[in-house]
Short mmCIF file of N, CA, C and O in Angstrom, two decimals:
data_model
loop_
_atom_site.label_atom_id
_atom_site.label_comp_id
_atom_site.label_asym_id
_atom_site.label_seq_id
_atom_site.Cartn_x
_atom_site.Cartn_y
_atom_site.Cartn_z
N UNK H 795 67.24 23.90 38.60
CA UNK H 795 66.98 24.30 39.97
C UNK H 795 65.95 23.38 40.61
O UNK H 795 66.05 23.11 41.81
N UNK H 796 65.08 22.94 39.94
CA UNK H 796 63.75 22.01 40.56
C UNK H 796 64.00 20.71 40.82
O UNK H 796 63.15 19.99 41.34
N UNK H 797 65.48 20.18 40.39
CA UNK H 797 65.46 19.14 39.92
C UNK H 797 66.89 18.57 41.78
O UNK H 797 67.05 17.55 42.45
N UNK H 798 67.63 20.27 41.75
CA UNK H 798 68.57 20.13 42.48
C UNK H 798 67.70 20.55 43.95
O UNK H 798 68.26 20.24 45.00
N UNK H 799 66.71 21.05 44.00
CA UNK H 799 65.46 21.50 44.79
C UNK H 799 64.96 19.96 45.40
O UNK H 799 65.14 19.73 46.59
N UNK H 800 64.49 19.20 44.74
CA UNK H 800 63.74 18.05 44.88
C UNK H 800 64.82 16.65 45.10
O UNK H 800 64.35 15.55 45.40
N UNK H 801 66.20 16.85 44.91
CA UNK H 801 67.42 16.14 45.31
C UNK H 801 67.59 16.95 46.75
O UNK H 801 67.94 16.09 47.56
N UNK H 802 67.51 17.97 47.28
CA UNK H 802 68.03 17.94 48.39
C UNK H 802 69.43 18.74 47.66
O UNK H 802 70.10 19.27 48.55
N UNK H 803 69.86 18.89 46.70
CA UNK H 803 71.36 19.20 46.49
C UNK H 803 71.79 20.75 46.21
O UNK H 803 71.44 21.21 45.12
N UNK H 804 72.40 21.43 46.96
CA UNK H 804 72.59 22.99 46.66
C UNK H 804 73.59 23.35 45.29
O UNK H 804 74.69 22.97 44.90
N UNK H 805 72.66 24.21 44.84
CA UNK H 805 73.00 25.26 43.17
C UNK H 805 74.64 24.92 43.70
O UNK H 805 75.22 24.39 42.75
N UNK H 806 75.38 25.04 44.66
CA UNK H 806 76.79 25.64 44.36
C UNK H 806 77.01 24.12 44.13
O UNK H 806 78.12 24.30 43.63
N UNK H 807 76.84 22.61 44.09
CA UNK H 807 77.21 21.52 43.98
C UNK H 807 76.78 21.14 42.65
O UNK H 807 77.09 20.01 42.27
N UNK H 808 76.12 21.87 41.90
CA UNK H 808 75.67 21.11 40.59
C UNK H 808 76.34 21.98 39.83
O UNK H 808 76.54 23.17 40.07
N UNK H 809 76.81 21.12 38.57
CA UNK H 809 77.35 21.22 37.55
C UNK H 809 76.32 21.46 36.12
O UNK H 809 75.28 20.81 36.11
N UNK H 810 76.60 22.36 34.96
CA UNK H 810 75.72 21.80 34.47
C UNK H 810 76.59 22.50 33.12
O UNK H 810 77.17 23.58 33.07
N UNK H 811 76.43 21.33 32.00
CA UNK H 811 76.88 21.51 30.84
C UNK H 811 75.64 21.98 29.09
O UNK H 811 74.72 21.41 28.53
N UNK H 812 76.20 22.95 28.93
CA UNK H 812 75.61 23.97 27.88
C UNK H 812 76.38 24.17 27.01
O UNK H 812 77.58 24.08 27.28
N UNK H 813 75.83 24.58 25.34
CA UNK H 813 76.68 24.97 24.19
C UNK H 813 75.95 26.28 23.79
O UNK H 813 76.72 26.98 23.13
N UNK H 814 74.85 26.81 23.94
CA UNK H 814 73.81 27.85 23.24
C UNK H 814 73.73 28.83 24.39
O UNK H 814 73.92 28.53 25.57
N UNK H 815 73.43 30.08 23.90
CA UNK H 815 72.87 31.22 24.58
C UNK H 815 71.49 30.82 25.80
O UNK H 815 71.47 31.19 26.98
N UNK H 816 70.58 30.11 25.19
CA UNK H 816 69.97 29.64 26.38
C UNK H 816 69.93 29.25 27.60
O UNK H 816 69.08 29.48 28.46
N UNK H 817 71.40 28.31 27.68
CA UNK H 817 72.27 27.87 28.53
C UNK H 817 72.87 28.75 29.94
O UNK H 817 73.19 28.41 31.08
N UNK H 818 72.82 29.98 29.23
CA UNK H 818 73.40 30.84 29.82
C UNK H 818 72.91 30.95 31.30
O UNK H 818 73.57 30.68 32.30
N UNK H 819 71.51 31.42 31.25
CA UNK H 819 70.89 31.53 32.94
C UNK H 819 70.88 30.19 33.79
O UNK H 819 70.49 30.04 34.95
N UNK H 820 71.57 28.99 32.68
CA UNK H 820 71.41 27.72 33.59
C UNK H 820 72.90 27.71 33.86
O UNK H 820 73.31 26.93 34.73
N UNK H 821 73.69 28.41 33.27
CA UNK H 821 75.11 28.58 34.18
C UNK H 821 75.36 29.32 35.15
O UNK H 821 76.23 29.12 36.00
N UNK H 822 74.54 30.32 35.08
CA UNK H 822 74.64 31.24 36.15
C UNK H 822 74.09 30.93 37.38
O UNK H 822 74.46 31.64 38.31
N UNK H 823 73.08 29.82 37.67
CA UNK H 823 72.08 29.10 38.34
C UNK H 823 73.24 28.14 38.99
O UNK H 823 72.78 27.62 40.01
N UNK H 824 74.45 27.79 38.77
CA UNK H 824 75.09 26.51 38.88
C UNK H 824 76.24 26.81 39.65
O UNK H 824 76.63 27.96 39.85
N UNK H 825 76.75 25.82 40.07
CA UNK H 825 77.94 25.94 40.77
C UNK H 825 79.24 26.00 40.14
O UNK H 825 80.27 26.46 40.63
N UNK H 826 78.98 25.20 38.29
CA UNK H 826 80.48 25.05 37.67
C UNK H 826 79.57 24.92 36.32
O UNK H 826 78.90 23.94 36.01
N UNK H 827 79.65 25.66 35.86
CA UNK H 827 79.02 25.89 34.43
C UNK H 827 80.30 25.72 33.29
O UNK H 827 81.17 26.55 33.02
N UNK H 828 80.07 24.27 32.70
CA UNK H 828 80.50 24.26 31.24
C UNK H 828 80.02 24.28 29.96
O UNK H 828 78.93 23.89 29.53
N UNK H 829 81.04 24.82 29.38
CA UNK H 829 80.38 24.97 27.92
C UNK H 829 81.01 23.94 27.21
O UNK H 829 82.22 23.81 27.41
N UNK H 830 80.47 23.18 26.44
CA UNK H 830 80.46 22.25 25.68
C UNK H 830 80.48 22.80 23.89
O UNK H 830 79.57 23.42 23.34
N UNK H 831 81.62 22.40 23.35
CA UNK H 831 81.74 23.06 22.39
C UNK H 831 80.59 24.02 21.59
O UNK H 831 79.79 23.87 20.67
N UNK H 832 81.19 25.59 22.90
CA UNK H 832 79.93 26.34 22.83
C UNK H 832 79.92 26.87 21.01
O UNK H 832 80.90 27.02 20.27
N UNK H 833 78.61 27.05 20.72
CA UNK H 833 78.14 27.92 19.59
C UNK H 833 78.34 29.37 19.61
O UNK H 833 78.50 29.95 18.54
N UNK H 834 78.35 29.92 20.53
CA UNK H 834 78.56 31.65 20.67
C UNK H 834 79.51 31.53 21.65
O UNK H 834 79.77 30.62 22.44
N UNK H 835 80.35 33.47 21.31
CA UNK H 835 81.45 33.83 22.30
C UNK H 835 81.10 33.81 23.83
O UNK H 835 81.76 33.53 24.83
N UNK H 836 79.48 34.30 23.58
CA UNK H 836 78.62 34.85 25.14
C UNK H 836 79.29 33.30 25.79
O UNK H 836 80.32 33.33 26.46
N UNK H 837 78.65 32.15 25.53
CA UNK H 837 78.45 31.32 26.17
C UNK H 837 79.76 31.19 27.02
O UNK H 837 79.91 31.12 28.24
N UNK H 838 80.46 31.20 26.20
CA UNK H 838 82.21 30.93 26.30
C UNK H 838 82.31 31.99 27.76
O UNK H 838 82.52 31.56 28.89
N UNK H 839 82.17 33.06 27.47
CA UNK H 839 82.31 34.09 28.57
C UNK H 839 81.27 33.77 29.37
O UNK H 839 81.57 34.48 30.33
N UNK H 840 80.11 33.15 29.74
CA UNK H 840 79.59 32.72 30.65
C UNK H 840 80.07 31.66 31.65
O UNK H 840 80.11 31.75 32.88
N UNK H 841 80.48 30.46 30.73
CA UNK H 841 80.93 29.61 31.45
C UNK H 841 82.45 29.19 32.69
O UNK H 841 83.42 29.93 32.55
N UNK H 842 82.54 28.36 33.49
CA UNK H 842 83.60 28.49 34.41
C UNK H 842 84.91 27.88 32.85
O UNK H 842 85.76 28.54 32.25
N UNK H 843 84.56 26.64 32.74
CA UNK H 843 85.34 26.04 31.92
C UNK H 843 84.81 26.02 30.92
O UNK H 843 83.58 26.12 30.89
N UNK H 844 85.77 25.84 29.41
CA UNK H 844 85.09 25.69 28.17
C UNK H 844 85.94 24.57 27.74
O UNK H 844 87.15 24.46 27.94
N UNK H 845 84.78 23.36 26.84
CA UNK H 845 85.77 22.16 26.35
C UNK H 845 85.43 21.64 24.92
O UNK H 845 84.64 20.76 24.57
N UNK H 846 86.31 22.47 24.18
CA UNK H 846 86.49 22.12 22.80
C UNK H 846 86.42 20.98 21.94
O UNK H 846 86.35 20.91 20.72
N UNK H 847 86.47 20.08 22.85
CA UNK H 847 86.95 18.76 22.01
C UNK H 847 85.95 17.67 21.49
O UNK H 847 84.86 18.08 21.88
N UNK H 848 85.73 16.36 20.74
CA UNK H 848 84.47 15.57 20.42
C UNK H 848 83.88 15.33 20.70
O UNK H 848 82.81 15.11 20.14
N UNK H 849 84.25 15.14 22.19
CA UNK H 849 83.42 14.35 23.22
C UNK H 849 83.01 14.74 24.05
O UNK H 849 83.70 15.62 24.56
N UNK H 850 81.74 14.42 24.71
CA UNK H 850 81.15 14.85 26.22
C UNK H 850 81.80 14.05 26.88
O UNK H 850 81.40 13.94 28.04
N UNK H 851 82.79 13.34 26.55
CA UNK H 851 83.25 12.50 28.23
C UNK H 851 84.41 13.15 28.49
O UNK H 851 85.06 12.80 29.48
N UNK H 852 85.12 14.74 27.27
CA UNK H 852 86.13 15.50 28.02
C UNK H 852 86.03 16.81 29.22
O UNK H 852 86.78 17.73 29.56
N UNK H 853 84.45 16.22 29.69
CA UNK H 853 84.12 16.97 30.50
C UNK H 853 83.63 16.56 32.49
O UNK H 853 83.20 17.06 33.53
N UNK H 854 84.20 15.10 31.74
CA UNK H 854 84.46 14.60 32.76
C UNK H 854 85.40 14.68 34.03
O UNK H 854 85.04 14.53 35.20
N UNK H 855 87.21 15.07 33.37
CA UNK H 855 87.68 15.47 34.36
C UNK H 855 87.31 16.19 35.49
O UNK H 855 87.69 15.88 36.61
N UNK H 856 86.20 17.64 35.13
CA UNK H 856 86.22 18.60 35.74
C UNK H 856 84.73 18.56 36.35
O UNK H 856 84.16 19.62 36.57
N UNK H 857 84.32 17.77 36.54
CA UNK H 857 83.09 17.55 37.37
C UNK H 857 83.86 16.46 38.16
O UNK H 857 83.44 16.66 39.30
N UNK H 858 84.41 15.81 38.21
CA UNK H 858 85.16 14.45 38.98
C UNK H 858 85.91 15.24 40.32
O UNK H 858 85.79 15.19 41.54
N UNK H 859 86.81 16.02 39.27
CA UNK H 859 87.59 17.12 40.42
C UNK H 859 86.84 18.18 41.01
O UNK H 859 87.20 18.91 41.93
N UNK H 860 85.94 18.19 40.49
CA UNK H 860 85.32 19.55 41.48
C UNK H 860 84.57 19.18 42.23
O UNK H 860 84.03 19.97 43.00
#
């Protein structure tokens, strides 16, 4: 939030990628919350999208398109 605060850029335009329960209030804070091969179910059910796969760059599509 401080970071999208001090950019000038509104919560519904930022994206932000998480795997842990911690994560959680920073998805809810966000405009498109992914989970990154989350560790818990919560997270999974927190997030907009969830992306299973090796890489952080399969999370690219969906910040590009959104």
């Amino acid at each position: 939030e401080r970071f999208a605060r001090e950019l000038g850029v509104p919560l519904g335009q930022v994206a932000s990628i998480g795997n842990s329960s911690p994560d959680i209030s920073m998805f809810q804070a966000s405009g498109l919350a992914i989970a990154f091969r989350p560790t818990d179910p919560h997270v999974q059910e927190a997030a907009d999208v969830v992306v299973k796969g090796p890489s952080l760059q399969d999370v690219v599509p969906f910040i590009v398109d959104a």
